[in-house]
Amino acid sequence: KIVKVPDDAYQIMRGYFDDLACEHFVALMLNTKNHVIGIAPISVGSINATIVHPRELFIPLIQNLAASAILFHNHVSGDPSPSPEDLSLTSKLVECSRQLDISILDHLIMGDGCYVSLKEQGIL
């Protein structure tokens, strides 16, 4: 599958987040042509938070020779509005990605049947 727009990524990943009782953070790994080469589960958290350290994200991306990634996590509340912590984490991961030359194309926050794309919001 090829990812051209955020909704393409959402369609690939939406079933992954159905009926989860806690937050999950996942990376969709892509090659240079934006073809999906894998899904990397990164972290499982609590009902309202998940902790992600950059090394936990970038180890599978490097191992799989990913050129880029789209980040995902769910909000158990069903409201995909980004929290200040979501924005801070995304900024930190994007900063690290530049050093490794692995592009973070987007971060989608999943809610109940909906999502927020930080790219579409102009945040990323």
PDB file of C-alpha atoms in Angstrom:
ATOM      1  CA  LYS A   1       0.000   0.000   0.000  1.00  0.00           C
ATOM      2  CA  ILE A   2       1.060   3.560  -0.724  1.00  0.00           C
ATOM      3  CA  VAL A   3       0.398   6.506   1.595  1.00  0.00           C
ATOM      4  CA  LYS A   4      -0.272   9.774  -0.240  1.00  0.00           C
ATOM      5  CA  VAL A   5      -2.458  11.649   2.255  1.00  0.00           C
ATOM      6  CA  PRO A   6      -3.219  11.313   5.981  1.00  0.00           C
ATOM      7  CA  ASP A   7      -6.509   9.528   5.290  1.00  0.00           C
ATOM      8  CA  ASP A   8      -4.592   6.753   3.465  1.00  0.00           C
ATOM      9  CA  ALA A   9      -2.610   6.152   6.657  1.00  0.00           C
ATOM     10  CA  TYR A  10      -5.764   6.307   8.773  1.00  0.00           C
ATOM     11  CA  GLN A  11      -7.480   3.691   6.596  1.00  0.00           C
ATOM     12  CA  ILE A  12      -4.503   1.340   6.996  1.00  0.00           C
ATOM     13  CA  MET A  13      -4.300   1.711  10.776  1.00  0.00           C
ATOM     14  CA  ARG A  14      -7.818   2.391  12.044  1.00  0.00           C
ATOM     15  CA  GLY A  15      -8.645  -1.240  12.891  1.00  0.00           C
ATOM     16  CA  TYR A  16      -5.442  -1.524  14.915  1.00  0.00           C
ATOM     17  CA  PHE A  17      -6.827   0.857  17.539  1.00  0.00           C
ATOM     18  CA  ASP A  18     -10.340  -0.586  17.905  1.00  0.00           C
ATOM     19  CA  ASP A  19     -11.414  -1.359  21.470  1.00  0.00           C
ATOM     20  CA  LEU A  20      -8.084  -0.694  23.182  1.00  0.00           C
ATOM     21  CA  ALA A  21      -8.285  -0.040  26.933  1.00  0.00           C
ATOM     22  CA  CYS A  22      -5.044   1.961  27.070  1.00  0.00           C
ATOM     23  CA  GLU A  23      -2.944   4.195  24.853  1.00  0.00           C
ATOM     24  CA  HIS A  24      -0.762   2.579  22.198  1.00  0.00           C
ATOM     25  CA  PHE A  25       1.962   4.331  20.197  1.00  0.00           C
ATOM     26  CA  VAL A  26       2.759   2.831  16.786  1.00  0.00           C
ATOM     27  CA  ALA A  27       4.864   3.764  13.765  1.00  0.00           C
ATOM     28  CA  LEU A  28       3.886   3.013  10.184  1.00  0.00           C
ATOM     29  CA  MET A  29       7.205   2.519   8.382  1.00  0.00           C
ATOM     30  CA  LEU A  30       7.588   3.637   4.763  1.00  0.00           C
ATOM     31  CA  ASN A  31      10.206   3.318   2.037  1.00  0.00           C
ATOM     32  CA  THR A  32      11.397   6.127  -0.232  1.00  0.00           C
ATOM     33  CA  LYS A  33       8.253   5.816  -2.407  1.00  0.00           C
ATOM     34  CA  ASN A  34       5.889   5.926   0.612  1.00  0.00           C
ATOM     35  CA  HIS A  35       5.086   2.228   0.315  1.00  0.00           C
ATOM     36  CA  VAL A  36       4.286   0.661   3.678  1.00  0.00           C
ATOM     37  CA  ILE A  37       7.103  -1.685   4.726  1.00  0.00           C
ATOM     38  CA  GLY A  38       5.856  -2.479   8.202  1.00  0.00           C
ATOM     39  CA  ILE A  39       4.153  -1.518  11.418  1.00  0.00           C
ATOM     40  CA  ALA A  40       6.228  -1.069  14.567  1.00  0.00           C
ATOM     41  CA  PRO A  41       4.463  -1.115  17.943  1.00  0.00           C
ATOM     42  CA  ILE A  42       6.511   1.294  20.077  1.00  0.00           C
ATOM     43  CA  SER A  43       4.809   1.693  23.446  1.00  0.00           C
ATOM     44  CA  VAL A  44       1.761   0.712  25.482  1.00  0.00           C
ATOM     45  CA  GLY A  45       0.726   3.095  28.215  1.00  0.00           C
ATOM     46  CA  SER A  46      -2.133   3.766  30.591  1.00  0.00           C
ATOM     47  CA  ILE A  47      -5.658   5.013  30.015  1.00  0.00           C
ATOM     48  CA  ASN A  48      -4.439   8.566  29.439  1.00  0.00           C
ATOM     49  CA  ALA A  49      -0.725   8.481  28.627  1.00  0.00           C
ATOM     50  CA  THR A  50       2.036   6.579  26.923  1.00  0.00           C
ATOM     51  CA  ILE A  51       5.743   7.185  27.308  1.00  0.00           C
ATOM     52  CA  VAL A  52       7.900   7.118  24.190  1.00  0.00           C
ATOM     53  CA  HIS A  53      11.643   7.599  24.180  1.00  0.00           C
ATOM     54  CA  PRO A  54      13.216   8.426  20.806  1.00  0.00           C
ATOM     55  CA  ARG A  55      15.420   5.318  20.827  1.00  0.00           C
ATOM     56  CA  GLU A  56      12.307   3.116  21.134  1.00  0.00           C
ATOM     57  CA  LEU A  57      10.960   4.668  17.953  1.00  0.00           C
ATOM     58  CA  PHE A  58      14.115   4.805  15.888  1.00  0.00           C
ATOM     59  CA  ILE A  59      15.528   1.327  16.564  1.00  0.00           C
ATOM     60  CA  PRO A  60      12.835  -0.461  14.493  1.00  0.00           C
ATOM     61  CA  LEU A  61      12.899   2.272  11.837  1.00  0.00           C
ATOM     62  CA  ILE A  62      16.646   1.853  11.372  1.00  0.00           C
ATOM     63  CA  GLN A  63      16.468  -1.957  11.500  1.00  0.00           C
ATOM     64  CA  ASN A  64      13.812  -1.959   8.762  1.00  0.00           C
ATOM     65  CA  LEU A  65      15.629   0.651   6.641  1.00  0.00           C
ATOM     66  CA  ALA A  66      12.625   2.964   6.781  1.00  0.00           C
ATOM     67  CA  ALA A  67      13.019   6.226   4.886  1.00  0.00           C
ATOM     68  CA  SER A  68      10.120   7.781   6.768  1.00  0.00           C
ATOM     69  CA  ALA A  69       7.385   7.085   9.266  1.00  0.00           C
ATOM     70  CA  ILE A  70       3.918   8.152  10.231  1.00  0.00           C
ATOM     71  CA  LEU A  71       3.286   8.112  13.962  1.00  0.00           C
ATOM     72  CA  PHE A  72       0.013   7.056  15.570  1.00  0.00           C
ATOM     73  CA  HIS A  73      -1.400   6.900  19.019  1.00  0.00           C
ATOM     74  CA  ASN A  74      -4.893   6.631  20.380  1.00  0.00           C
ATOM     75  CA  HIS A  75      -6.806   8.583  22.973  1.00  0.00           C
ATOM     76  CA  VAL A  76      -8.915   6.168  25.005  1.00  0.00           C
ATOM     77  CA  SER A  77     -11.341   9.015  25.759  1.00  0.00           C
ATOM     78  CA  GLY A  78     -12.305   8.998  22.072  1.00  0.00           C
ATOM     79  CA  ASP A  79     -11.380  12.674  21.652  1.00  0.00           C
ATOM     80  CA  PRO A  80      -8.388  12.924  19.284  1.00  0.00           C
ATOM     81  CA  SER A  81      -7.552  16.533  20.185  1.00  0.00           C
ATOM     82  CA  PRO A  82      -3.778  16.805  20.727  1.00  0.00           C
ATOM     83  CA  SER A  83      -2.616  17.476  24.278  1.00  0.00           C
ATOM     84  CA  PRO A  84       0.361  19.690  25.100  1.00  0.00           C
ATOM     85  CA  GLU A  85       2.275  16.468  25.861  1.00  0.00           C
ATOM     86  CA  ASP A  86       1.404  15.095  22.401  1.00  0.00           C
ATOM     87  CA  LEU A  87       2.759  18.236  20.769  1.00  0.00           C
ATOM     88  CA  SER A  88       5.921  18.230  22.874  1.00  0.00           C
ATOM     89  CA  LEU A  89       6.630  14.561  22.147  1.00  0.00           C
ATOM     90  CA  THR A  90       6.063  15.040  18.425  1.00  0.00           C
ATOM     91  CA  SER A  91       8.438  18.002  18.366  1.00  0.00           C
ATOM     92  CA  LYS A  92      11.115  15.992  20.197  1.00  0.00           C
ATOM     93  CA  LEU A  93      10.765  13.008  17.834  1.00  0.00           C
ATOM     94  CA  VAL A  94      10.879  15.218  14.723  1.00  0.00           C
ATOM     95  CA  GLU A  95      14.019  16.897  16.019  1.00  0.00           C
ATOM     96  CA  CYS A  96      15.696  13.512  16.528  1.00  0.00           C
ATOM     97  CA  SER A  97      14.521  12.290  13.123  1.00  0.00           C
ATOM     98  CA  ARG A  98      16.441  15.069  11.394  1.00  0.00           C
ATOM     99  CA  GLN A  99      19.721  13.780  12.837  1.00  0.00           C
ATOM    100  CA  LEU A 100      18.989  10.291  11.458  1.00  0.00           C
ATOM    101  CA  ASP A 101      17.623  11.464   8.085  1.00  0.00           C
ATOM    102  CA  ILE A 102      14.370   9.583   8.685  1.00  0.00           C
ATOM    103  CA  SER A 103      11.376  11.807   7.950  1.00  0.00           C
ATOM    104  CA  ILE A 104       8.409  11.947  10.302  1.00  0.00           C
ATOM    105  CA  LEU A 105       5.661  12.660   7.787  1.00  0.00           C
ATOM    106  CA  ASP A 106       2.762  12.959  10.209  1.00  0.00           C
ATOM    107  CA  HIS A 107       1.422  12.077  13.647  1.00  0.00           C
ATOM    108  CA  LEU A 108      -2.174  10.909  13.724  1.00  0.00           C
ATOM    109  CA  ILE A 109      -4.063  10.869  16.989  1.00  0.00           C
ATOM    110  CA  MET A 110      -6.854   8.341  16.826  1.00  0.00           C
ATOM    111  CA  GLY A 111     -10.261   8.806  18.444  1.00  0.00           C
ATOM    112  CA  ASP A 112     -13.611   7.036  18.172  1.00  0.00           C
ATOM    113  CA  GLY A 113     -14.022   6.704  14.402  1.00  0.00           C
ATOM    114  CA  CYS A 114     -11.996   9.850  13.748  1.00  0.00           C
ATOM    115  CA  TYR A 115      -8.481  11.250  13.881  1.00  0.00           C
ATOM    116  CA  VAL A 116      -6.467  14.436  14.015  1.00  0.00           C
ATOM    117  CA  SER A 117      -3.491  14.774  11.676  1.00  0.00           C
ATOM    118  CA  LEU A 118      -0.822  17.100  13.030  1.00  0.00           C
ATOM    119  CA  LYS A 119       0.275  17.651   9.428  1.00  0.00           C
ATOM    120  CA  GLU A 120      -3.204  18.738   8.365  1.00  0.00           C
ATOM    121  CA  GLN A 121      -3.371  20.986  11.435  1.00  0.00           C
ATOM    122  CA  GLY A 122      -0.188  22.730  10.300  1.00  0.00           C
ATOM    123  CA  ILE A 123       1.666  21.619  13.425  1.00  0.00           C
ATOM    124  CA  LEU A 124       4.041  19.288  11.611  1.00  0.00           C
TER     125      LEU A 124
END
